PDB file of C-alpha atoms in Angstrom:
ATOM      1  CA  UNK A 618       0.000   0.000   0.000  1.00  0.00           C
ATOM      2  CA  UNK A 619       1.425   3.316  -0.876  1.00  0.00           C
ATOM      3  CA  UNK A 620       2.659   5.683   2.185  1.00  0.00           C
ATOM      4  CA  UNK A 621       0.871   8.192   3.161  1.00  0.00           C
ATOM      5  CA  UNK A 622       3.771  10.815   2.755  1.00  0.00           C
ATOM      6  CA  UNK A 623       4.677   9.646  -0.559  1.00  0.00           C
ATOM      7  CA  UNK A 624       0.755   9.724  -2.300  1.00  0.00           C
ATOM      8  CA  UNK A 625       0.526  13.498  -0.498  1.00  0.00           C
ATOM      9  CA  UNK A 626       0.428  16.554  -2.810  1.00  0.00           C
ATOM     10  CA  UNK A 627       3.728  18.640  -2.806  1.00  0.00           C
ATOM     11  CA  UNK A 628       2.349  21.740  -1.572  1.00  0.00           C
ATOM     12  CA  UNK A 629       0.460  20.073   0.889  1.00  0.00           C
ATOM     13  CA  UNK A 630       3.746  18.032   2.245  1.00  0.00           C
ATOM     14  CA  UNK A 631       5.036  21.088   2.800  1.00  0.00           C
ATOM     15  CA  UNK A 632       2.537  22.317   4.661  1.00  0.00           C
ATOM     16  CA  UNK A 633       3.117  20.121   7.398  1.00  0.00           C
ATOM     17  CA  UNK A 634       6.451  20.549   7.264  1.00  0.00           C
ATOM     18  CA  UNK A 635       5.968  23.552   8.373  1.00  0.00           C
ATOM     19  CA  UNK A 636       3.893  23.395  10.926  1.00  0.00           C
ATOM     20  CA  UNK A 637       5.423  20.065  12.538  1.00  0.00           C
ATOM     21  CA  UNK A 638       8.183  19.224  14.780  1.00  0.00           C
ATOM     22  CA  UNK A 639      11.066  17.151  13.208  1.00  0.00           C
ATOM     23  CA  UNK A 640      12.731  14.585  15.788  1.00  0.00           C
ATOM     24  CA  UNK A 641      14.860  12.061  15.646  1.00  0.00           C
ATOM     25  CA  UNK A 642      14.236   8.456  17.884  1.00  0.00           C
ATOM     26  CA  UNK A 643      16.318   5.784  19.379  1.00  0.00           C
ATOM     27  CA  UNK A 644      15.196   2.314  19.070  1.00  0.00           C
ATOM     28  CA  UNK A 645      12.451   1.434  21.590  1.00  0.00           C
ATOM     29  CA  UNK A 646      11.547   5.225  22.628  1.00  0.00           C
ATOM     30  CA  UNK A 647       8.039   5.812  23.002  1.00  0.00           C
ATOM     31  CA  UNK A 648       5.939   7.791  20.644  1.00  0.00           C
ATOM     32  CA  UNK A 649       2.763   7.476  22.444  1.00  0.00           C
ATOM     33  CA  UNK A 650       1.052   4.740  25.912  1.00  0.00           C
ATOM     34  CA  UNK A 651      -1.830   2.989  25.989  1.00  0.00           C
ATOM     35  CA  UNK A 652      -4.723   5.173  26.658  1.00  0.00           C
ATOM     36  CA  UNK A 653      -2.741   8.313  26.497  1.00  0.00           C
ATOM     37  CA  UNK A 654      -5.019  11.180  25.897  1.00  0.00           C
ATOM     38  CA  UNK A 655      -2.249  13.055  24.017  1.00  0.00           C
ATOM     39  CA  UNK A 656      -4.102  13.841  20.776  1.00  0.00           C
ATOM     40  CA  UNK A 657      -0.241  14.404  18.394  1.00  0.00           C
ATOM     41  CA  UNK A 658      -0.078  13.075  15.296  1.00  0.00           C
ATOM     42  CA  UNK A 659       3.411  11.743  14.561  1.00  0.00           C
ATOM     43  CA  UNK A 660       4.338  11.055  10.161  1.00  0.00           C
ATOM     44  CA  UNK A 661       7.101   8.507  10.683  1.00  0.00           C
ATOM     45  CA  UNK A 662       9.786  10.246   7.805  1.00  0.00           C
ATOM     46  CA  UNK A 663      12.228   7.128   8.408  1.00  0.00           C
ATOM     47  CA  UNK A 664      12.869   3.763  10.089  1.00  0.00           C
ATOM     48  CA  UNK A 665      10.097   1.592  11.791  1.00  0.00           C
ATOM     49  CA  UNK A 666       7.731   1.501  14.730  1.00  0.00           C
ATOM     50  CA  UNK A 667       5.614  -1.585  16.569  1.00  0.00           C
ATOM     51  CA  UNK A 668       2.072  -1.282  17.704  1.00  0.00           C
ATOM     52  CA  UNK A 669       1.686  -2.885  21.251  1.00  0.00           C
ATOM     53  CA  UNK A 670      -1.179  -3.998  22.686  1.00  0.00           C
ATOM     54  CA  UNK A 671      -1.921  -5.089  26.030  1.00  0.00           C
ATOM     55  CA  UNK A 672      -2.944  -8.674  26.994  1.00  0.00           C
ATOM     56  CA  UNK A 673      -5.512 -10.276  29.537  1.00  0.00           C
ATOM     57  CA  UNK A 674      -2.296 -11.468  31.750  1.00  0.00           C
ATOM     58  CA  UNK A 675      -0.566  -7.613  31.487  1.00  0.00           C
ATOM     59  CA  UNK A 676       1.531  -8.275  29.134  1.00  0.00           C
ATOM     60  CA  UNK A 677       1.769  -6.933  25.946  1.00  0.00           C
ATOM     61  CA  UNK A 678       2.114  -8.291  22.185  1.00  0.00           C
ATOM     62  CA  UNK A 679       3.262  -7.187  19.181  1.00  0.00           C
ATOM     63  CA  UNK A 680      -0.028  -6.455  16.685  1.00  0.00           C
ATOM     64  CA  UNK A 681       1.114  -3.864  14.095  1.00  0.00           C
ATOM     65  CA  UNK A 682       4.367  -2.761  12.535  1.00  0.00           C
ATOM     66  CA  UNK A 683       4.058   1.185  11.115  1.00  0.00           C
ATOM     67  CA  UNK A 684       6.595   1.474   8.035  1.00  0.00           C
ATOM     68  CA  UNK A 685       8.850   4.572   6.915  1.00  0.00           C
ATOM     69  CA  UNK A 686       6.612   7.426   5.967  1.00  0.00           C
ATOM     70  CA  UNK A 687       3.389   6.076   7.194  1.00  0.00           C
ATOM     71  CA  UNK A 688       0.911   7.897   9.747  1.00  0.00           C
ATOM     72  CA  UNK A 689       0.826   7.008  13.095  1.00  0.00           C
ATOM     73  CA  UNK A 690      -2.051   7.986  15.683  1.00  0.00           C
ATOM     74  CA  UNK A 691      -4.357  10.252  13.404  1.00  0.00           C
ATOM     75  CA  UNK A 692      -7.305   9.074  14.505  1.00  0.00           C
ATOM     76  CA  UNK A 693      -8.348  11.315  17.490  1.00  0.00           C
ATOM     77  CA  UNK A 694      -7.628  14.315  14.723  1.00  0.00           C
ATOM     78  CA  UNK A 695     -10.270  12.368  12.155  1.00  0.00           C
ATOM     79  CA  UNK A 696     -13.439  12.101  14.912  1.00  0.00           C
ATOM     80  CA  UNK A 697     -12.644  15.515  16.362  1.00  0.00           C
ATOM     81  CA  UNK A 698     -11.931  14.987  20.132  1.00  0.00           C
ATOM     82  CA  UNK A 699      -9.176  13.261  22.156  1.00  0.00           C
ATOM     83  CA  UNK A 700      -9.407   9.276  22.006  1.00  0.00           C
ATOM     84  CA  UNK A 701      -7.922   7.149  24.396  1.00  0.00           C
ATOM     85  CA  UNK A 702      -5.032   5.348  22.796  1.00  0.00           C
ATOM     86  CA  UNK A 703      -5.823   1.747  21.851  1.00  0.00           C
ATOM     87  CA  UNK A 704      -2.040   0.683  21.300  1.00  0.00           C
ATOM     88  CA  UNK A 705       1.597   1.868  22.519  1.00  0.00           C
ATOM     89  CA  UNK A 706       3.765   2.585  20.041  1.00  0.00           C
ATOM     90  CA  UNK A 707       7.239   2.359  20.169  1.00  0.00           C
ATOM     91  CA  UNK A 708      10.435   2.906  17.469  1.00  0.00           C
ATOM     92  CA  UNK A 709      11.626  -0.137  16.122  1.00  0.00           C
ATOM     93  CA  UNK A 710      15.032   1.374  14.643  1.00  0.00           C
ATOM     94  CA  UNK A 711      16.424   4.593  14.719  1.00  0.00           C
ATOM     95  CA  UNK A 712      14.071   6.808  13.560  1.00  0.00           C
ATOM     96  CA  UNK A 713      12.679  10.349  12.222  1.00  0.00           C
ATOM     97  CA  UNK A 714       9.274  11.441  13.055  1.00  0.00           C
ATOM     98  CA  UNK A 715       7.821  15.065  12.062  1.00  0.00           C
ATOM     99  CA  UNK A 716       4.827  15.540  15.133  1.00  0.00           C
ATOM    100  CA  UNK A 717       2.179  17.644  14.413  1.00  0.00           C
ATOM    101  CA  UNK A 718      -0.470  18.431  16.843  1.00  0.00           C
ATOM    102  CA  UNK A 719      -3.929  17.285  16.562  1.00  0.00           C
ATOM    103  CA  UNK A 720      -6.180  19.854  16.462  1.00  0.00           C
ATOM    104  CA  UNK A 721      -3.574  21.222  13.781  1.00  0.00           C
ATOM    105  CA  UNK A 722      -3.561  17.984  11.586  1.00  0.00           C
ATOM    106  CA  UNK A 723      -7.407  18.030  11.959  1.00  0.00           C
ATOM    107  CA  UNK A 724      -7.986  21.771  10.426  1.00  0.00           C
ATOM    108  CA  UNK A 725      -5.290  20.296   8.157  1.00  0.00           C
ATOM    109  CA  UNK A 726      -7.439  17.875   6.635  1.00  0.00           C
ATOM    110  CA  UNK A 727     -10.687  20.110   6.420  1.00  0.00           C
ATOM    111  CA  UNK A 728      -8.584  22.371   3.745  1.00  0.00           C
ATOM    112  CA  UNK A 729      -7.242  19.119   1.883  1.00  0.00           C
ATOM    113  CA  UNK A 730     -10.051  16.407   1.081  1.00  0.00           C
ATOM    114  CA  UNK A 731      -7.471  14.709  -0.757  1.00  0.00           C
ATOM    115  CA  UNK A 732      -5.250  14.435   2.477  1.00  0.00           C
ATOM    116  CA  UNK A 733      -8.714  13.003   4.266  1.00  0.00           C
ATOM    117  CA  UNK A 734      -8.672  10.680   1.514  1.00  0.00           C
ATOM    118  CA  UNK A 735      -5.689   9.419   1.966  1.00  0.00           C
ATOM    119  CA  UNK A 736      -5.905   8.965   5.864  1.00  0.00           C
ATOM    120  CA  UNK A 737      -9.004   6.803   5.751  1.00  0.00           C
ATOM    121  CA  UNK A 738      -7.609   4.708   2.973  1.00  0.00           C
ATOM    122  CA  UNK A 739      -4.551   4.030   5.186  1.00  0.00           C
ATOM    123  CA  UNK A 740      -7.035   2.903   7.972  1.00  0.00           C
ATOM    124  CA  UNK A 741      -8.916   0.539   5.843  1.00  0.00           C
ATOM    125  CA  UNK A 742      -5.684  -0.799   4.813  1.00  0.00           C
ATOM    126  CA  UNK A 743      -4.699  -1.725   7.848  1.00  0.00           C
ATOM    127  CA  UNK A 744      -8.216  -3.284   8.663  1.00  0.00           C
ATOM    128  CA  UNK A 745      -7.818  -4.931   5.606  1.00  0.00           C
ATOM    129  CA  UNK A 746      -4.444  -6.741   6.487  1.00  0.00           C
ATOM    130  CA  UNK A 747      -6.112  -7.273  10.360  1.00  0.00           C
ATOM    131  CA  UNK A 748      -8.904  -9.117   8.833  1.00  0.00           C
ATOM    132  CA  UNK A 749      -6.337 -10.955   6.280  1.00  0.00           C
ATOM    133  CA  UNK A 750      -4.324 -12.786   9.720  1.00  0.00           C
ATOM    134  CA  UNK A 751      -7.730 -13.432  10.960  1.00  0.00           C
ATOM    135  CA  UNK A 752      -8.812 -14.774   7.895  1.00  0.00           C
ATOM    136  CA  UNK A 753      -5.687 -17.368   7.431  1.00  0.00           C
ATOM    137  CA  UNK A 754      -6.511 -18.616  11.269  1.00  0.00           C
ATOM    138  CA  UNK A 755      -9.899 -19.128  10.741  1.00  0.00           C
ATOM    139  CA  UNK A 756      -9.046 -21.432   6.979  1.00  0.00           C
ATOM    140  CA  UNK A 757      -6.288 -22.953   8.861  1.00  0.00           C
ATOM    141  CA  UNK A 758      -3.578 -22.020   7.018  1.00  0.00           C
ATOM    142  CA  UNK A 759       0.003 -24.161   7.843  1.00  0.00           C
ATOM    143  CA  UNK A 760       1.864 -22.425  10.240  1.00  0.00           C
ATOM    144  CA  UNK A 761       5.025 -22.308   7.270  1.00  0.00           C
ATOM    145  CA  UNK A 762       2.243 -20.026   4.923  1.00  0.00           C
ATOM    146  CA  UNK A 763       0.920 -17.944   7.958  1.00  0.00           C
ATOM    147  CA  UNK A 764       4.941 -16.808   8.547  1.00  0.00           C
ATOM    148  CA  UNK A 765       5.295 -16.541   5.203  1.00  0.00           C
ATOM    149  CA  UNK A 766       2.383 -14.141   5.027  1.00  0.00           C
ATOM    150  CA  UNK A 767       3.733 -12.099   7.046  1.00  0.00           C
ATOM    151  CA  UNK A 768       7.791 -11.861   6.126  1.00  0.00           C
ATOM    152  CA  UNK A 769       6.497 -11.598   2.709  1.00  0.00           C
ATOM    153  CA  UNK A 770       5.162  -7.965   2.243  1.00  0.00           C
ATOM    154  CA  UNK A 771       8.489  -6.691   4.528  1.00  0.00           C
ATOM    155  CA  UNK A 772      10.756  -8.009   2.020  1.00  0.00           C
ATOM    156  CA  UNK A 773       9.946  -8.068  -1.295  1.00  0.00           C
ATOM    157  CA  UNK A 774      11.055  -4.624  -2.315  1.00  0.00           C
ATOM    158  CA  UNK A 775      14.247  -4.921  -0.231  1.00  0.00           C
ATOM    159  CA  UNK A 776      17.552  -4.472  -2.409  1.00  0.00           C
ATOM    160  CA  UNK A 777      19.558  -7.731  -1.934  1.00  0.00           C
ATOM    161  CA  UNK A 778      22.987  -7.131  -0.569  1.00  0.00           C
ATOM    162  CA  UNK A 779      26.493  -8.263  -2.007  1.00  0.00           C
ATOM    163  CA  UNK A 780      25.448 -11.907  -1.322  1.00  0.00           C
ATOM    164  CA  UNK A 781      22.371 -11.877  -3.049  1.00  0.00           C
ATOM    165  CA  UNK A 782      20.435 -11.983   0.285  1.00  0.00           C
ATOM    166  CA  UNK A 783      17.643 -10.162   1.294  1.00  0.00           C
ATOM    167  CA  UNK A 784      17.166  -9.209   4.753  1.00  0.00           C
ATOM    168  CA  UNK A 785      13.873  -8.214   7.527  1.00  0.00           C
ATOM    169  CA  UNK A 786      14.336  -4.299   7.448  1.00  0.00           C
ATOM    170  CA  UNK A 787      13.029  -4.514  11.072  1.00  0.00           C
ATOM    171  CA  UNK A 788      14.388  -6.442  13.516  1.00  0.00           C
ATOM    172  CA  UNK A 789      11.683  -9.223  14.817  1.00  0.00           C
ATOM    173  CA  UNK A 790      12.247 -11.545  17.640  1.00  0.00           C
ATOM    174  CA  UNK A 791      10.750 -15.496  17.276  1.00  0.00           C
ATOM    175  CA  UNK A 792       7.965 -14.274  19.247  1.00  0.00           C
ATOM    176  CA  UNK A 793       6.902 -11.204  17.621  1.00  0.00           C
ATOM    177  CA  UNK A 794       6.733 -12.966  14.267  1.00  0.00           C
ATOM    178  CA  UNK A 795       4.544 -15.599  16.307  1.00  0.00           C
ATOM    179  CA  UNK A 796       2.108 -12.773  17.482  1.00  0.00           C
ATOM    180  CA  UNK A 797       1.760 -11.164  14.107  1.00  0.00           C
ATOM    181  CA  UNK A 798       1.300 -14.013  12.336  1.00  0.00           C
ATOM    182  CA  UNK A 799      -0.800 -15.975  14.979  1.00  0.00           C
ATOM    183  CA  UNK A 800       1.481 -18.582  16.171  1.00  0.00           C
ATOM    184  CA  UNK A 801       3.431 -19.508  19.170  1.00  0.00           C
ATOM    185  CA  UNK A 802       7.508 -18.726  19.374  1.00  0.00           C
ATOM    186  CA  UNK A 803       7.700 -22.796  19.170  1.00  0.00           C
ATOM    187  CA  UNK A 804       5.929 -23.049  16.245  1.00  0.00           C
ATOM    188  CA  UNK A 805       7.916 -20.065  14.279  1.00  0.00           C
ATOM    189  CA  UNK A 806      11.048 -21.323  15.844  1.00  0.00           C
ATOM    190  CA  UNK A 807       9.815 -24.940  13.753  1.00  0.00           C
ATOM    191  CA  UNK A 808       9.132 -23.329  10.575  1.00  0.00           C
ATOM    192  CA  UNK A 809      12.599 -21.422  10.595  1.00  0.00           C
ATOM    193  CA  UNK A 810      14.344 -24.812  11.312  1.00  0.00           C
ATOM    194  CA  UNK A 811      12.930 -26.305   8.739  1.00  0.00           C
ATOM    195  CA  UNK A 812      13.262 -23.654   6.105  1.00  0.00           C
ATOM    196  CA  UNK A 813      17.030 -23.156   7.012  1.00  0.00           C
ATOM    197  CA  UNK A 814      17.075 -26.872   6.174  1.00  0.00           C
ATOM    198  CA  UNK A 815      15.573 -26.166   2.980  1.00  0.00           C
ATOM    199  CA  UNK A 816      18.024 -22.985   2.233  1.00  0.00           C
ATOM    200  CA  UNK A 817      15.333 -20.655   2.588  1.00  0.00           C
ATOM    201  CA  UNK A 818      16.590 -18.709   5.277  1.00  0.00           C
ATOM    202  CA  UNK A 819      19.797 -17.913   7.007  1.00  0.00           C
ATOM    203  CA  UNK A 820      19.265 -17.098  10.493  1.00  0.00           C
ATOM    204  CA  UNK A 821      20.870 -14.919  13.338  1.00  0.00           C
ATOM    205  CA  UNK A 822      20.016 -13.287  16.276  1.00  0.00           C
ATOM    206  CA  UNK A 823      17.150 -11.128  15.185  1.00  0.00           C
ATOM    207  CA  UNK A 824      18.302 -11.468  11.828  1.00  0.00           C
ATOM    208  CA  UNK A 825      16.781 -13.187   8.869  1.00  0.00           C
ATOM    209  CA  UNK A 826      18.653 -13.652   5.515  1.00  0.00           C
ATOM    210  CA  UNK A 827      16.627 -15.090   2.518  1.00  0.00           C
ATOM    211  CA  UNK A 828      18.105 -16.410  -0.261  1.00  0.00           C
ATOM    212  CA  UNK A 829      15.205 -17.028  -2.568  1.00  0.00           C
ATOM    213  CA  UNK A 830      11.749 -14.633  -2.969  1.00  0.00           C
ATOM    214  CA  UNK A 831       9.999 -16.787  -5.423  1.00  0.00           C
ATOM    215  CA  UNK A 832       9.344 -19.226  -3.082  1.00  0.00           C
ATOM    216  CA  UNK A 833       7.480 -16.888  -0.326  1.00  0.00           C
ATOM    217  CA  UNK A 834       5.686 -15.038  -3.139  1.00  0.00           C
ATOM    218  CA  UNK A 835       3.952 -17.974  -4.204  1.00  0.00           C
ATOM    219  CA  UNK A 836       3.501 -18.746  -0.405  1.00  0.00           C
ATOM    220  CA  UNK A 837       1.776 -15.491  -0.071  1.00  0.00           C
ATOM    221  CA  UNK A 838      -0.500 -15.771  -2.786  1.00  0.00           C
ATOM    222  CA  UNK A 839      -3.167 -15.957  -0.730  1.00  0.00           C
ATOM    223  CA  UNK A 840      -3.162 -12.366   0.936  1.00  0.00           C
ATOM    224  CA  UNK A 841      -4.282 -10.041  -1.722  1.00  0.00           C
ATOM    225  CA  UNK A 842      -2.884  -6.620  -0.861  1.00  0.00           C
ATOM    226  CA  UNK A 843      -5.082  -3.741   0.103  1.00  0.00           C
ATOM    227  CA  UNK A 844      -3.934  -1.646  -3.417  1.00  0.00           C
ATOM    228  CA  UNK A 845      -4.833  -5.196  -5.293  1.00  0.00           C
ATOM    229  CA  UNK A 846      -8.411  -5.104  -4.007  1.00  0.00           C
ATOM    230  CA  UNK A 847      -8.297  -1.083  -4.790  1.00  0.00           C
ATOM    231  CA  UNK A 848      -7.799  -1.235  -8.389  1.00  0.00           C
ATOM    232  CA  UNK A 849      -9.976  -4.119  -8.921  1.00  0.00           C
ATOM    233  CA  UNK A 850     -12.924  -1.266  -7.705  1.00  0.00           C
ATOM    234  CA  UNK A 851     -11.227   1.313  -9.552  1.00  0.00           C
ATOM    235  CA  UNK A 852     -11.185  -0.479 -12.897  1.00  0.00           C
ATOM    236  CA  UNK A 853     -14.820  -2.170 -12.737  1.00  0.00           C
TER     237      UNK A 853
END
């Protein structure tokens, strides 16, 4: 799905330039706690971030990664009054973030419809992909295409490196690839064992090599992107 920075009109990009804060993030700073009233709006120029949420048992688990130039927390700016925050967010890597206050980003969006636009269609895309992980549960996917799914859309348009490998652009323990793509850390740390035996993978600690994309696209097949389902409207 295309970034919500990059499908932005020029002049309106640098409209919020303007207006926002520009700061930079270390890895695992917080951009924003669970049911925090704070009502900023951060645009994410650079690097990664994780969604949290909080489980039954007070813990918390990974449910969202945020990309470079995406929007993150708009939606108390989009209904018009501070919402409790349903996530935490954190930086995954080293990061640049332009913050713009809410009630800012919300007059913001009055003068550009096209800007609205493009904020609900990165909402829906992200229900979309939600409802695609609960949709490969529910059809009992294997556990090898459910990982798949998921390491998939982070690395095929990643640049291979001298080697010919291509590598996660955000570092993922076992268990976070387990909660994003519905499986325990035993059952991810299975499917990497067996698809290091196959040469699929090269693995380190928080790092994943792959040798071979063919082989994951055609895993994937089944997860239709959000722009996919998007131009099939747009050309009927």
């Amino acid at each position: 799905m295309t970034a919500f920075l990059d499908a932005l009109p020029l002049a309106a990009r640098r409209e919020l330039f303007d207006v926002g804060r520009l700061t930079n993030v270390i890895v695992g700073e917080t951009l924003f706690r669970y049911d925090d009233l704070n009502n900023q709006v951060y645009l994410l120029l650079d690097g990664w971030a994780k969604g949290w949420a909080y489980t039954d048992y007070g813990g918390h688990a990974l449910v969202r990664l945020y990309r470079p130039r995406e929007l993150i927390g708009a939606e108390p700016a989009l209904i018009g009054y501070r919402l409790a925050r349903q996530e935490r967010v954190t930086s995954a890597t080293m990061a640049r973030v332009l913050a713009v206050a809410g009630s800012w980003f919300a007059e913001f969006l009055r003068h550009h419809p096209d800007a609205s636009g493009l904020v609900n269609r990165s909402l829906i895309g992200r229900l979309h992909e939600a409802d695609q992980r609960l949709a490969a549960v529910a059809v009992s996917h294997s556990a090898s295409q459910r990982l798949a799914q998921v390491i998939y859309p982070l690395i095929k348009d990643a640049h291979p490196d001298r080697e010919g490998l291509v590598a996660l652009p955000v570092p993922l323990t076992q268990e976070e690839l387990g909660w994003l793509a519905g499986l325990s850390r035993v059952s991810v740390t299975r499917v990497l064992r067996q698809w290091r035996q196959q040469g699929r993978v090269l693995t380190g600690y928080r790092d994943l090599r792959f040798p071979v994309l063919e082989w994951f696209e055609a895993s994937g097949t089944f997860a239709r992107s959000f722009d996919d389902c998007i131009t099939d409207v747009d050309t009927v």
